[in-house]
Short mmCIF file of C-alpha atoms in Angstrom, two decimals:
data_model
loop_
_atom_site.label_atom_id
_atom_site.label_comp_id
_atom_site.label_asym_id
_atom_site.label_seq_id
_atom_site.Cartn_x
_atom_site.Cartn_y
_atom_site.Cartn_z
CA MET A 1 1.21 -22.72 -8.62
CA SER A 2 3.71 -22.54 -5.80
CA LYS A 3 5.25 -19.13 -5.37
CA LEU A 4 8.84 -18.25 -4.62
CA PRO A 5 9.30 -16.45 -1.30
CA HIS A 6 8.34 -12.81 -1.66
CA THR A 7 11.34 -10.64 -0.81
CA LYS A 8 10.45 -7.47 1.03
CA LEU A 9 12.83 -4.56 1.08
CA HIS A 10 15.44 -5.18 3.73
CA ALA A 11 18.41 -3.14 4.90
CA LYS A 12 20.80 -5.81 3.63
CA TYR A 13 20.02 -4.68 0.10
CA TYR A 14 20.97 -1.08 0.71
CA ALA A 15 24.24 0.39 -0.44
CA ASP A 16 25.73 0.60 3.05
CA LYS A 17 26.85 -3.01 2.50
CA MET A 18 28.80 -2.19 -0.63
CA ALA A 19 32.51 -1.58 -1.11
CA GLN A 20 33.98 1.12 -3.33
CA VAL A 21 37.04 -0.16 -5.12
CA HIS A 22 39.64 1.77 -7.10
CA SER A 23 41.29 -0.58 -9.54
CA VAL A 24 42.49 -0.91 -13.13
CA ILE A 25 41.40 -2.85 -16.18
CA GLU A 26 43.31 -6.15 -16.15
CA GLN A 27 41.65 -7.71 -19.21
CA ASN A 28 39.21 -6.40 -21.81
CA GLU A 29 38.63 -9.16 -24.35
CA LEU A 30 36.25 -9.35 -27.29
CA VAL A 31 34.01 -12.41 -26.72
CA GLY A 32 31.34 -11.76 -29.35
CA GLU A 33 30.30 -9.11 -31.83
CA LYS A 34 30.64 -5.81 -29.92
CA THR A 35 30.67 -7.83 -26.68
CA TYR A 36 33.57 -7.66 -24.21
CA ARG A 37 34.61 -9.39 -21.01
CA LEU A 38 36.37 -7.01 -18.64
CA ARG A 39 38.35 -8.16 -15.60
CA ILE A 40 39.38 -6.05 -12.62
CA ALA A 41 40.89 -6.86 -9.24
CA ALA A 42 38.26 -6.15 -6.58
CA PRO A 43 38.71 -8.57 -3.65
CA ALA A 44 36.20 -6.74 -1.42
CA ILE A 45 33.51 -7.36 -4.03
CA ALA A 46 34.67 -10.76 -5.29
CA SER A 47 34.53 -12.23 -1.78
CA THR A 48 30.95 -11.10 -1.05
CA VAL A 49 29.02 -11.00 -4.35
CA VAL A 50 26.30 -13.59 -5.00
CA PRO A 51 24.76 -14.62 -8.33
CA GLY A 52 22.46 -11.98 -9.79
CA GLN A 53 24.04 -9.01 -8.04
CA PHE A 54 25.69 -6.21 -9.99
CA VAL A 55 28.21 -3.41 -9.68
CA MET A 56 28.35 0.17 -10.88
CA ILE A 57 31.50 1.07 -12.81
CA ARG A 58 32.92 4.31 -14.13
CA ILE A 59 36.22 5.34 -15.61
CA ALA A 60 38.21 7.23 -13.00
CA GLY A 61 39.38 10.80 -13.52
CA THR A 62 36.85 11.72 -16.17
CA ASP A 63 33.42 13.31 -16.25
CA ALA A 64 32.50 12.07 -19.72
CA PRO A 65 30.52 9.98 -19.05
CA LEU A 66 29.78 11.35 -15.61
CA ILE A 67 27.63 8.61 -14.14
CA GLY A 68 28.50 4.93 -13.81
CA ARG A 69 27.05 1.96 -15.64
CA ALA A 70 25.35 -1.01 -13.98
CA LEU A 71 26.82 -4.35 -15.04
CA ALA A 72 26.00 -7.81 -13.68
CA VAL A 73 28.93 -9.71 -12.22
CA TYR A 74 29.62 -12.47 -14.73
CA ASN A 75 32.30 -14.42 -12.91
CA VAL A 76 34.59 -14.46 -9.87
CA THR A 77 38.11 -15.87 -10.02
CA ALA A 78 40.74 -16.43 -7.36
CA ASP A 79 44.34 -15.31 -7.06
CA SER A 80 47.30 -17.68 -6.73
CA ALA A 81 46.49 -18.16 -3.03
CA GLY A 82 42.95 -19.28 -3.82
CA ASP A 83 41.25 -16.13 -2.50
CA PRO A 84 38.38 -14.58 -4.51
CA THR A 85 40.03 -11.56 -6.11
CA TYR A 86 38.89 -10.76 -9.64
CA ILE A 87 35.45 -9.96 -11.01
CA ASP A 88 34.52 -10.30 -14.67
CA LEU A 89 31.93 -8.03 -16.27
CA VAL A 90 30.49 -8.71 -19.72
CA TYR A 91 29.06 -5.78 -21.65
CA LEU A 92 27.74 -4.87 -25.08
CA ARG A 93 29.38 -1.90 -26.78
CA LYS A 94 26.45 0.34 -27.67
CA GLY A 95 26.51 3.60 -25.67
CA VAL A 96 28.81 6.31 -24.40
CA MET A 97 29.97 4.42 -21.30
CA THR A 98 30.46 1.05 -22.97
CA GLU A 99 32.18 2.72 -25.94
CA ALA A 100 34.60 4.33 -23.48
CA LEU A 101 35.22 0.99 -21.75
CA ALA A 102 35.77 -0.85 -25.02
CA THR A 103 38.40 1.64 -26.18
CA SER A 104 40.21 1.91 -22.82
CA PRO A 105 43.69 0.34 -22.77
CA LEU A 106 44.73 -2.16 -20.12
CA GLY A 107 45.75 -0.38 -16.94
CA THR A 108 43.03 2.26 -17.23
CA ALA A 109 41.87 3.32 -13.76
CA VAL A 110 38.26 2.53 -12.90
CA THR A 111 36.06 2.94 -9.85
CA VAL A 112 33.62 0.16 -9.01
CA TRP A 113 31.06 -0.01 -6.22
CA GLY A 114 29.08 -3.05 -5.15
CA PRO A 115 27.90 -5.69 -4.83
CA LEU A 116 24.43 -4.22 -5.28
CA GLY A 117 20.93 -5.67 -5.48
CA ASN A 118 19.33 -8.76 -3.98
CA GLY A 119 20.66 -11.56 -6.19
CA PHE A 120 18.96 -14.86 -6.99
CA SER A 121 17.65 -17.06 -4.20
CA THR A 122 18.92 -20.58 -3.52
CA VAL A 123 15.50 -22.25 -3.73
CA GLY A 124 16.24 -25.88 -4.55
CA CYS A 125 14.95 -27.73 -7.62
CA ASP A 126 15.52 -30.83 -9.71
CA ARG A 127 16.25 -28.77 -12.79
CA LEU A 128 17.27 -25.13 -13.22
CA ILE A 129 16.56 -23.67 -16.66
CA MET A 130 18.12 -20.29 -17.46
CA ALA A 131 16.25 -18.69 -20.38
CA VAL A 132 18.17 -15.67 -21.66
CA GLY A 133 18.39 -13.38 -24.65
CA GLY A 134 20.66 -10.61 -25.90
CA ILE A 135 23.14 -9.71 -23.15
CA GLY A 136 20.97 -11.45 -20.52
CA GLN A 137 23.40 -14.35 -20.11
CA THR A 138 25.65 -12.21 -17.91
CA PRO A 139 24.29 -13.15 -14.43
CA MET A 140 23.84 -16.84 -15.26
CA LEU A 141 27.32 -18.37 -15.22
CA MET A 142 27.72 -17.85 -11.47
CA LEU A 143 24.17 -18.98 -10.74
CA GLY A 144 24.54 -22.21 -12.68
CA ARG A 145 27.86 -23.03 -11.04
CA GLU A 146 26.39 -22.42 -7.60
CA ALA A 147 23.34 -24.54 -8.43
CA MET A 148 25.53 -27.44 -9.56
CA GLY A 149 27.76 -27.14 -6.50
CA SER A 150 30.96 -26.38 -8.43
CA GLN A 151 31.48 -22.97 -6.83
CA SER A 152 30.37 -21.06 -3.73
CA PHE A 153 29.68 -17.34 -3.45
CA GLY A 154 29.04 -14.79 -0.73
CA SER A 155 30.35 -14.18 2.76
CA PRO A 156 29.47 -16.35 4.55
CA ALA A 157 29.27 -18.70 1.58
CA ARG A 158 25.74 -19.46 0.46
CA GLU A 159 24.32 -22.93 0.03
CA ASN A 160 25.33 -24.55 -3.23
CA GLY A 161 24.49 -27.78 -5.05
CA TRP A 162 20.77 -27.02 -4.88
CA SER A 163 19.88 -28.31 -8.36
CA ASN A 164 20.46 -31.69 -9.97
CA HIS A 165 20.67 -30.35 -13.51
CA VAL A 166 21.31 -26.96 -15.11
CA GLU A 167 20.28 -25.87 -18.60
CA LEU A 168 20.85 -22.68 -20.57
CA ILE A 169 18.53 -21.62 -23.39
CA TYR A 170 20.30 -18.67 -24.99
CA GLY A 171 19.03 -16.58 -27.89
CA ALA A 172 20.40 -13.78 -30.04
CA ARG A 173 19.66 -12.23 -33.40
CA THR A 174 22.58 -13.98 -35.07
CA LYS A 175 25.51 -16.30 -34.28
CA ALA A 176 28.06 -13.48 -33.93
CA LEU A 177 26.16 -12.01 -30.97
CA LEU A 178 26.27 -15.21 -28.89
CA ALA A 179 28.91 -14.50 -26.24
CA GLY A 180 30.51 -16.80 -23.68
CA VAL A 181 29.00 -20.03 -24.98
CA ASP A 182 32.23 -21.94 -24.29
CA ASP A 183 32.12 -20.74 -20.67
CA PHE A 184 28.67 -22.26 -20.18
CA ARG A 185 29.55 -25.50 -21.91
CA GLY A 186 32.77 -25.67 -19.91
CA ALA A 187 30.70 -25.38 -16.73
CA LYS A 188 28.84 -28.55 -17.84
CA PHE A 189 25.48 -26.88 -18.43
CA GLN A 190 23.18 -28.29 -21.09
CA VAL A 191 23.16 -25.53 -23.72
CA THR A 192 20.48 -24.82 -26.32
CA LEU A 193 21.19 -21.95 -28.71
CA CYS A 194 18.55 -19.99 -30.62
CA THR A 195 19.08 -17.40 -33.35
CA ASP A 196 16.54 -15.30 -35.21
CA ASP A 197 18.23 -16.01 -38.54
CA GLY A 198 19.07 -19.69 -37.93
CA SER A 199 22.83 -19.08 -38.19
CA GLU A 200 23.45 -21.09 -35.00
CA GLY A 201 21.36 -23.63 -33.11
CA VAL A 202 17.63 -23.59 -33.76
CA ARG A 203 15.75 -20.83 -35.56
CA GLN A 204 13.39 -20.13 -32.71
CA LEU A 205 12.59 -17.52 -30.09
CA VAL A 206 13.69 -18.27 -26.53
CA PRO A 207 10.13 -18.47 -25.07
CA ASP A 208 9.15 -20.97 -27.78
CA ALA A 209 12.27 -23.04 -27.19
CA LEU A 210 11.52 -23.03 -23.46
CA ALA A 211 7.91 -24.14 -24.04
CA ALA A 212 9.11 -26.99 -26.25
CA ARG A 213 11.67 -28.06 -23.67
CA LEU A 214 9.18 -28.00 -20.80
CA ALA A 215 6.83 -30.20 -22.82
CA GLU A 216 9.58 -32.84 -23.03
CA LEU A 217 10.35 -33.02 -19.31
CA PRO A 218 8.73 -35.29 -16.70
CA GLN A 219 5.72 -33.67 -15.06
CA ASP A 220 6.79 -34.73 -11.58
CA GLU A 221 10.15 -32.95 -11.86
CA LYS A 222 10.56 -29.78 -9.81
CA ILE A 223 11.65 -27.17 -12.34
CA ARG A 224 12.73 -23.62 -11.69
CA VAL A 225 13.19 -21.05 -14.47
CA VAL A 226 15.20 -17.83 -14.31
CA THR A 227 15.28 -15.32 -17.13
CA CYS A 228 17.12 -12.17 -18.18
CA GLY A 229 17.15 -10.20 -21.40
CA PRO A 230 14.81 -7.96 -23.39
CA GLU A 231 11.66 -7.19 -21.43
CA ILE A 232 9.29 -8.55 -24.07
CA MET A 233 11.20 -11.83 -24.05
CA MET A 234 11.03 -12.07 -20.25
CA GLU A 235 7.29 -11.35 -20.35
CA LYS A 236 6.75 -14.21 -22.80
CA VAL A 237 8.97 -16.53 -20.72
CA ALA A 238 6.86 -15.62 -17.68
CA GLU A 239 3.69 -16.50 -19.63
CA VAL A 240 5.14 -19.87 -20.64
CA CYS A 241 6.02 -20.64 -17.02
CA ALA A 242 2.62 -19.54 -15.72
CA ALA A 243 0.89 -21.80 -18.25
CA ALA A 244 3.10 -24.72 -17.17
CA ASN A 245 2.66 -23.98 -13.43
CA ILE A 246 6.41 -23.43 -12.98
CA ASP A 247 8.16 -20.90 -10.76
CA CYS A 248 10.05 -18.18 -12.60
CA ASP A 249 12.37 -15.39 -11.46
CA VAL A 250 13.23 -12.43 -13.67
CA SER A 251 16.35 -10.28 -13.57
CA MET A 252 15.25 -6.80 -14.60
CA GLU A 253 17.58 -4.75 -16.81
CA THR A 254 16.04 -1.36 -16.03
CA PRO A 255 18.51 1.47 -16.81
CA MET A 256 20.13 2.85 -13.66
CA ALA A 257 21.81 6.14 -12.87
CA CYS A 258 23.04 5.70 -9.28
CA GLY A 259 22.62 2.01 -8.38
CA ILE A 260 22.06 2.81 -4.69
CA GLY A 261 18.36 3.68 -4.52
CA VAL A 262 18.67 7.48 -4.49
CA CYS A 263 17.64 8.64 -7.96
CA PHE A 264 14.50 6.50 -8.54
CA SER A 265 15.34 6.21 -12.25
CA CYS A 266 15.22 2.40 -12.34
CA VAL A 267 11.73 1.74 -11.00
CA ALA A 268 9.51 -1.12 -12.17
CA LYS A 269 5.82 -1.74 -11.49
CA ILE A 270 5.63 -4.57 -8.95
CA ARG A 271 2.46 -6.10 -7.51
CA GLN A 272 1.94 -5.83 -3.78
CA GLU A 273 -0.53 -6.64 -1.04
CA GLY A 274 -2.65 -3.84 0.38
CA PRO A 275 -5.07 -1.20 -0.91
CA GLU A 276 -2.91 -0.42 -3.96
CA PRO A 277 -2.41 -3.37 -6.32
CA TRP A 278 1.09 -2.30 -7.34
CA ASP A 279 3.83 0.16 -6.56
CA TYR A 280 7.05 1.32 -8.18
CA LYS A 281 10.03 -0.60 -6.80
CA ARG A 282 13.66 0.33 -7.32
CA THR A 283 15.37 -2.48 -9.18
CA CYS A 284 18.74 -1.50 -7.70
CA VAL A 285 17.76 -2.20 -4.08
CA GLU A 286 14.50 -4.19 -4.17
CA GLY A 287 15.67 -6.07 -7.24
CA PRO A 288 16.98 -6.67 -9.78
CA ILE A 289 15.52 -10.14 -9.13
CA PHE A 290 11.74 -10.39 -8.83
CA SER A 291 9.25 -13.22 -9.04
CA ALA A 292 7.70 -13.12 -12.51
CA ASN A 293 4.30 -13.28 -10.81
CA ASP A 294 4.95 -9.92 -9.16
CA VAL A 295 5.90 -7.95 -12.25
CA CYS A 296 3.26 -5.77 -13.95
CA TRP A 297 4.38 -6.27 -17.52
#
């Protein structure tokens, strides 16, 4: 099986490349059950972020909660002059920080720092399949748009149009928890929905839906899979890809406290060359994107 380029830790992933932005909540819309899309003006981040990177956000002027929350950048939109200005963050309301965000009125002051992490690579393919579950759809809208060539990201702008076809396989426990589906369909992705209870799409787990889809596709097609969501789901997606001899990247959702590589709270066991078969890597600076082959599940 061919292997995606192994990304060693490089200074470009450190937090000295980030911007700290003081802004306010412009939008905070319910897009699914307990799921919100938040928009803030952050031009310094919007103009440089690439798919798969994240930001840390906290509500300004309060120490409850004290630390920020890591959220993947879901989308970038431009102002009236066409300049990248706004970032959208999608989050599930389930903890102290997200509860505070969900109940904050428009105009609430927030502090955001980023972009952080390595982001997805632009390795070309015939078909990009994004296999996601839970809230794992959040880094995929930008990636799919870049792959199809409909939007560019980064400064300088990264290569785009590196895939001929983009698919999303998206699973949740029930229909109400599927968030942003219209955004993905509007971006012209092929969308397959899975629910545990069969209330929407097929009653199937994401790894099983992926395996079925791969079995349908031409064997000479260059396929690349990316996945994000619950760790057990990503592990099973990785197993499906390994069995099919297909490259797979995972976006780790390890809980973070600082987001800048200082606290070592977000480590994951990653395989490495050398006398030790693996080491703990910080998902905030050496990730959150890793080759599935490198992860010690």
